[in-house]
Amino acid sequence: MKVFLVKPPIRGCMVEIGRHVPIGLAYVSSALRAAGHETEIFDSLAYTEDNHVVPDAELTTIERAKLERHPRWRHIMHWGARTERIEAALAASEADVVGISCMFTPYYESAYELARMAKRVLPNAKVILGGQHGTVAFPHVLEVPEIDAVMLGEAEVTTVALLDAFATGRPLTELLGVAFRCGEGLCDCATPGTPHIRPRAPFVADLDSLAPPAADQLDFDRYGNAVTLITSRGCPFSCSFCTVHATVGKQFRARDPQRVVDEIEHYVNVHGVRRFLVEDDNFTFDIERVHAICQEIVRRQLDVRLSLPNGMTVVKLTEDLVESMVSAGFDDLFLGLETTDAARLRKMRKGFTSLDKVSAGVALFEKFGLTASAAIIVGLPDQSLDAIVQDAVNLVLAGVEFWTNPFYPIYGSPDYQTCLSRGIVDPLTDPALFDQFNFAFANGVLAADELYTAWVGTLAMALWPKYVLEGAERREQGPVSAAEAGARLVEHSMAQLDPESPEELPATVRAIRETADGLLALGHPLGCVCVMQHVADADKGAGADQFCRFAGDMIAAAIALYSGQPQVSAQVGAQTAGDAEGCSFMVRPTGDERIGRIQRRFVELLDENRRDAELVAAEAVPL
């Protein structure tokens, strides 16, 4: 059978997703080819040249709801191949089966629309959907008539069995790990009844028994000459915000270190790839295995760079392990912290970590010349403003680089159930609204707009920690004007810009001009949200003229933190600024008490904690 495996585009207010090789589809493709099927992989997200702001006339009902609820943004972004490109690829495939991967529940609309397109273009083809969304939300998927079956969990073995059943006409009622509607020719029931939800298939015990991913079907130029590696599956931890157990289970299963390095060497020698994204859920769970992989990379003298996009934990982190990882080529690492609040960490089932442990881990990497950072979540259920600010302040004062992500209830996670029980969301809420960057809900303490303002404040501290600390010192000497704060932001901002990796900085200020209306902040053309998002046609679509206001919000928050005076921003565009390079923003004082209260609290807690730290340090000095 001809099988067209496709990853759909994504649409939302903002998308935090890199150009990662669709490794799951590549594994399924290899398994199907080994079984005699003809396969093709189409990754919509690889076509970044098609990224665009969605025109107003093309917005769906739920997308309009997202915009109505969002405190600030007025656009929906389409990330990935345009409809015309996908439709042409579908038609050219002449596929008998279309397999759709849907990993993120908030973006299910694009996957469902792709299923409808597949049935329209290839009316005789079977359409199946798999991935995290299908696994945790299969009742929702089965409401789409164009989707014939849903794959549950790991798909390499179950998809082969499903296609064999399609080819022979056998009913699916004896298969494992599949869900489908009764009475549509896929079962032998005398009369149609409720959907069939077959028990989950056992997780693949021996990962080395799987055929290597279909690397020959991937265009590595579209992924920055980087490839995704899966060296293990399963995570024994039970973090409350995560749903990884639904897809790959709790039991840690690992590949042989020699086989892992064989794959790395294959990519180096055959495809010229030297950048590897190890997307294990818990790569460092088995320390001896990590040592073995690193030592084998060093022994073979493979000049490669490796990173862990899903982060790593501080559990079992030792100097020997860090030295081994650095020598093998690991870089761009972050440690999952989530919060500095020990009590909340225990509630999140992450009591094994702490700020002290993360700080010690970061110091270990720095000892070997490598910068590591931390990651925290903002707006957890019932998290107060002070708790949010305290997390960022603690990290800045500890000298730990960090990044922050807004909390959202992942469908099927324990935290989702918590949000249901506390009335933060309800069972009838459309899951598309659980978009990470949508801010469609309060958290039980703070309103949605307050959560957005607080998140932006933490990002300003994360982007410019030295600038924020300098501002605290400067305020001790007397009042600070916004103009002075803006001028200092330019110095700090430009010093951080790396032309080789501009996407890492979503708000880079290259100049500040005083005007009668406020401060005009000129963004650098290499460091802005539009660059980070690879967006084209930013002059079209609903809210496109304000596409980068997020960058302006961070700039305003930073100037407020430095000067102690609440600030807001508005995007005015390069043309208004009289400068054709980069986006520009007008920053001015605000009388909005809600914004002012939040920004002032950042300043107050930073100053209080900084003074306390100085007192502790002074008392520790012997007389």
mmCIF file with all atom_site columns, C-alpha atoms in Angstrom, residues 288-360:
data_model
loop_
_atom_site.group_PDB
_atom_site.id
_atom_site.type_symbol
_atom_site.label_atom_id
_atom_site.label_alt_id
_atom_site.label_comp_id
_atom_site.label_asym_id
_atom_site.label_entity_id
_atom_site.label_seq_id
_atom_site.pdbx_PDB_ins_code
_atom_site.Cartn_x
_atom_site.Cartn_y
_atom_site.Cartn_z
_atom_site.occupancy
_atom_site.B_iso_or_equiv
_atom_site.pdbx_formal_charge
_atom_site.auth_seq_id
_atom_site.auth_comp_id
_atom_site.auth_asym_id
_atom_site.auth_atom_id
_atom_site.pdbx_PDB_model_num
ATOM 1  C CA . GLU A 1 288 ? 26.185 4.681  33.204 1.00 0.00 ? 288 GLU A CA 1
ATOM 2  C CA . ARG A 1 289 ? 24.499 4.534  29.802 1.00 0.00 ? 289 ARG A CA 1
ATOM 3  C CA . VAL A 1 290 ? 25.072 8.266  29.290 1.00 0.00 ? 290 VAL A CA 1
ATOM 4  C CA . HIS A 1 291 ? 28.750 7.789  30.138 1.00 0.00 ? 291 HIS A CA 1
ATOM 5  C CA . ALA A 1 292 ? 28.959 4.913  27.665 1.00 0.00 ? 292 ALA A CA 1
ATOM 6  C CA . ILE A 1 293 ? 27.415 6.961  24.842 1.00 0.00 ? 293 ILE A CA 1
ATOM 7  C CA . CYS A 1 294 ? 29.686 9.929  25.511 1.00 0.00 ? 294 CYS A CA 1
ATOM 8  C CA . GLN A 1 295 ? 32.813 7.815  25.786 1.00 0.00 ? 295 GLN A CA 1
ATOM 9  C CA . GLU A 1 296 ? 32.033 6.061  22.518 1.00 0.00 ? 296 GLU A CA 1
ATOM 10 C CA . ILE A 1 297 ? 31.524 9.398  20.727 1.00 0.00 ? 297 ILE A CA 1
ATOM 11 C CA . VAL A 1 298 ? 34.911 10.535 22.026 1.00 0.00 ? 298 VAL A CA 1
ATOM 12 C CA . ARG A 1 299 ? 36.575 7.211  21.139 1.00 0.00 ? 299 ARG A CA 1
ATOM 13 C CA . ARG A 1 300 ? 35.361 7.448  17.541 1.00 0.00 ? 300 ARG A CA 1
ATOM 14 C CA . GLN A 1 301 ? 36.494 11.100 17.400 1.00 0.00 ? 301 GLN A CA 1
ATOM 15 C CA . LEU A 1 302 ? 33.141 12.279 16.122 1.00 0.00 ? 302 LEU A CA 1
ATOM 16 C CA . ASP A 1 303 ? 33.073 16.067 15.921 1.00 0.00 ? 303 ASP A CA 1
ATOM 17 C CA . VAL A 1 304 ? 29.428 16.616 16.816 1.00 0.00 ? 304 VAL A CA 1
ATOM 18 C CA . ARG A 1 305 ? 27.239 18.943 18.853 1.00 0.00 ? 305 ARG A CA 1
ATOM 19 C CA . LEU A 1 306 ? 24.395 17.555 20.945 1.00 0.00 ? 306 LEU A CA 1
ATOM 20 C CA . SER A 1 307 ? 21.606 19.184 22.947 1.00 0.00 ? 307 SER A CA 1
ATOM 21 C CA . LEU A 1 308 ? 18.613 18.112 25.023 1.00 0.00 ? 308 LEU A CA 1
ATOM 22 C CA . PRO A 1 309 ? 15.540 20.108 23.867 1.00 0.00 ? 309 PRO A CA 1
ATOM 23 C CA . ASN A 1 310 ? 13.416 18.506 26.595 1.00 0.00 ? 310 ASN A CA 1
ATOM 24 C CA . GLY A 1 311 ? 15.953 19.498 29.227 1.00 0.00 ? 311 GLY A CA 1
ATOM 25 C CA . MET A 1 312 ? 17.522 17.374 31.916 1.00 0.00 ? 312 MET A CA 1
ATOM 26 C CA . THR A 1 313 ? 17.079 16.888 35.639 1.00 0.00 ? 313 THR A CA 1
ATOM 27 C CA . VAL A 1 314 ? 19.550 17.447 38.447 1.00 0.00 ? 314 VAL A CA 1
ATOM 28 C CA . VAL A 1 315 ? 19.041 13.886 39.661 1.00 0.00 ? 315 VAL A CA 1
ATOM 29 C CA . LYS A 1 316 ? 22.393 12.056 39.749 1.00 0.00 ? 316 LYS A CA 1
ATOM 30 C CA . LEU A 1 317 ? 24.139 15.049 38.162 1.00 0.00 ? 317 LEU A CA 1
ATOM 31 C CA . THR A 1 318 ? 27.837 14.753 39.042 1.00 0.00 ? 318 THR A CA 1
ATOM 32 C CA . GLU A 1 319 ? 31.080 16.343 37.940 1.00 0.00 ? 319 GLU A CA 1
ATOM 33 C CA . ASP A 1 320 ? 32.097 13.129 36.164 1.00 0.00 ? 320 ASP A CA 1
ATOM 34 C CA . LEU A 1 321 ? 28.854 13.103 34.190 1.00 0.00 ? 321 LEU A CA 1
ATOM 35 C CA . VAL A 1 322 ? 29.170 16.764 33.214 1.00 0.00 ? 322 VAL A CA 1
ATOM 36 C CA . GLU A 1 323 ? 32.773 16.270 32.104 1.00 0.00 ? 323 GLU A CA 1
ATOM 37 C CA . SER A 1 324 ? 31.733 13.268 30.045 1.00 0.00 ? 324 SER A CA 1
ATOM 38 C CA . MET A 1 325 ? 28.852 15.125 28.377 1.00 0.00 ? 325 MET A CA 1
ATOM 39 C CA . VAL A 1 326 ? 30.928 18.216 27.593 1.00 0.00 ? 326 VAL A CA 1
ATOM 40 C CA . SER A 1 327 ? 33.762 16.125 26.124 1.00 0.00 ? 327 SER A CA 1
ATOM 41 C CA . ALA A 1 328 ? 31.266 14.382 23.818 1.00 0.00 ? 328 ALA A CA 1
ATOM 42 C CA . GLY A 1 329 ? 29.942 17.690 22.461 1.00 0.00 ? 329 GLY A CA 1
ATOM 43 C CA . PHE A 1 330 ? 26.834 18.456 24.523 1.00 0.00 ? 330 PHE A CA 1
ATOM 44 C CA . ASP A 1 331 ? 25.900 22.139 24.667 1.00 0.00 ? 331 ASP A CA 1
ATOM 45 C CA . ASP A 1 332 ? 22.819 24.372 24.815 1.00 0.00 ? 332 ASP A CA 1
ATOM 46 C CA . LEU A 1 333 ? 21.565 22.626 27.937 1.00 0.00 ? 333 LEU A CA 1
ATOM 47 C CA . PHE A 1 334 ? 18.890 23.583 30.414 1.00 0.00 ? 334 PHE A CA 1
ATOM 48 C CA . LEU A 1 335 ? 17.765 22.087 33.703 1.00 0.00 ? 335 LEU A CA 1
ATOM 49 C CA . GLY A 1 336 ? 14.056 21.707 34.363 1.00 0.00 ? 336 GLY A CA 1
ATOM 50 C CA . LEU A 1 337 ? 13.290 23.615 37.570 1.00 0.00 ? 337 LEU A CA 1
ATOM 51 C CA . GLU A 1 338 ? 9.687  24.840 36.997 1.00 0.00 ? 338 GLU A CA 1
ATOM 52 C CA . THR A 1 339 ? 9.631  26.887 40.228 1.00 0.00 ? 339 THR A CA 1
ATOM 53 C CA . THR A 1 340 ? 11.920 27.818 43.118 1.00 0.00 ? 340 THR A CA 1
ATOM 54 C CA . ASP A 1 341 ? 9.129  27.164 45.638 1.00 0.00 ? 341 ASP A CA 1
ATOM 55 C CA . ALA A 1 342 ? 9.996  23.901 47.435 1.00 0.00 ? 342 ALA A CA 1
ATOM 56 C CA . ALA A 1 343 ? 6.427  23.287 48.620 1.00 0.00 ? 343 ALA A CA 1
ATOM 57 C CA . ARG A 1 344 ? 5.000  23.709 45.137 1.00 0.00 ? 344 ARG A CA 1
ATOM 58 C CA . LEU A 1 345 ? 7.699  21.460 43.684 1.00 0.00 ? 345 LEU A CA 1
ATOM 59 C CA . ARG A 1 346 ? 6.503  18.708 45.991 1.00 0.00 ? 346 ARG A CA 1
ATOM 60 C CA . LYS A 1 347 ? 2.918  19.274 44.825 1.00 0.00 ? 347 LYS A CA 1
ATOM 61 C CA . MET A 1 348 ? 4.132  19.039 41.236 1.00 0.00 ? 348 MET A CA 1
ATOM 62 C CA . ARG A 1 349 ? 5.871  15.763 42.118 1.00 0.00 ? 349 ARG A CA 1
ATOM 63 C CA . LYS A 1 350 ? 9.237  17.344 41.429 1.00 0.00 ? 350 LYS A CA 1
ATOM 64 C CA . GLY A 1 351 ? 10.572 17.397 44.953 1.00 0.00 ? 351 GLY A CA 1
ATOM 65 C CA . PHE A 1 352 ? 13.816 15.929 43.666 1.00 0.00 ? 352 PHE A CA 1
ATOM 66 C CA . THR A 1 353 ? 14.912 19.324 42.341 1.00 0.00 ? 353 THR A CA 1
ATOM 67 C CA . SER A 1 354 ? 15.513 22.761 43.877 1.00 0.00 ? 354 SER A CA 1
ATOM 68 C CA . LEU A 1 355 ? 17.115 26.102 43.113 1.00 0.00 ? 355 LEU A CA 1
ATOM 69 C CA . ASP A 1 356 ? 20.208 25.112 45.090 1.00 0.00 ? 356 ASP A CA 1
ATOM 70 C CA . LYS A 1 357 ? 20.596 21.877 43.123 1.00 0.00 ? 357 LYS A CA 1
ATOM 71 C CA . VAL A 1 358 ? 20.078 23.633 39.803 1.00 0.00 ? 358 VAL A CA 1
ATOM 72 C CA . SER A 1 359 ? 22.570 26.356 40.753 1.00 0.00 ? 359 SER A CA 1
ATOM 73 C CA . ALA A 1 360 ? 25.106 23.674 41.662 1.00 0.00 ? 360 ALA A CA 1
#
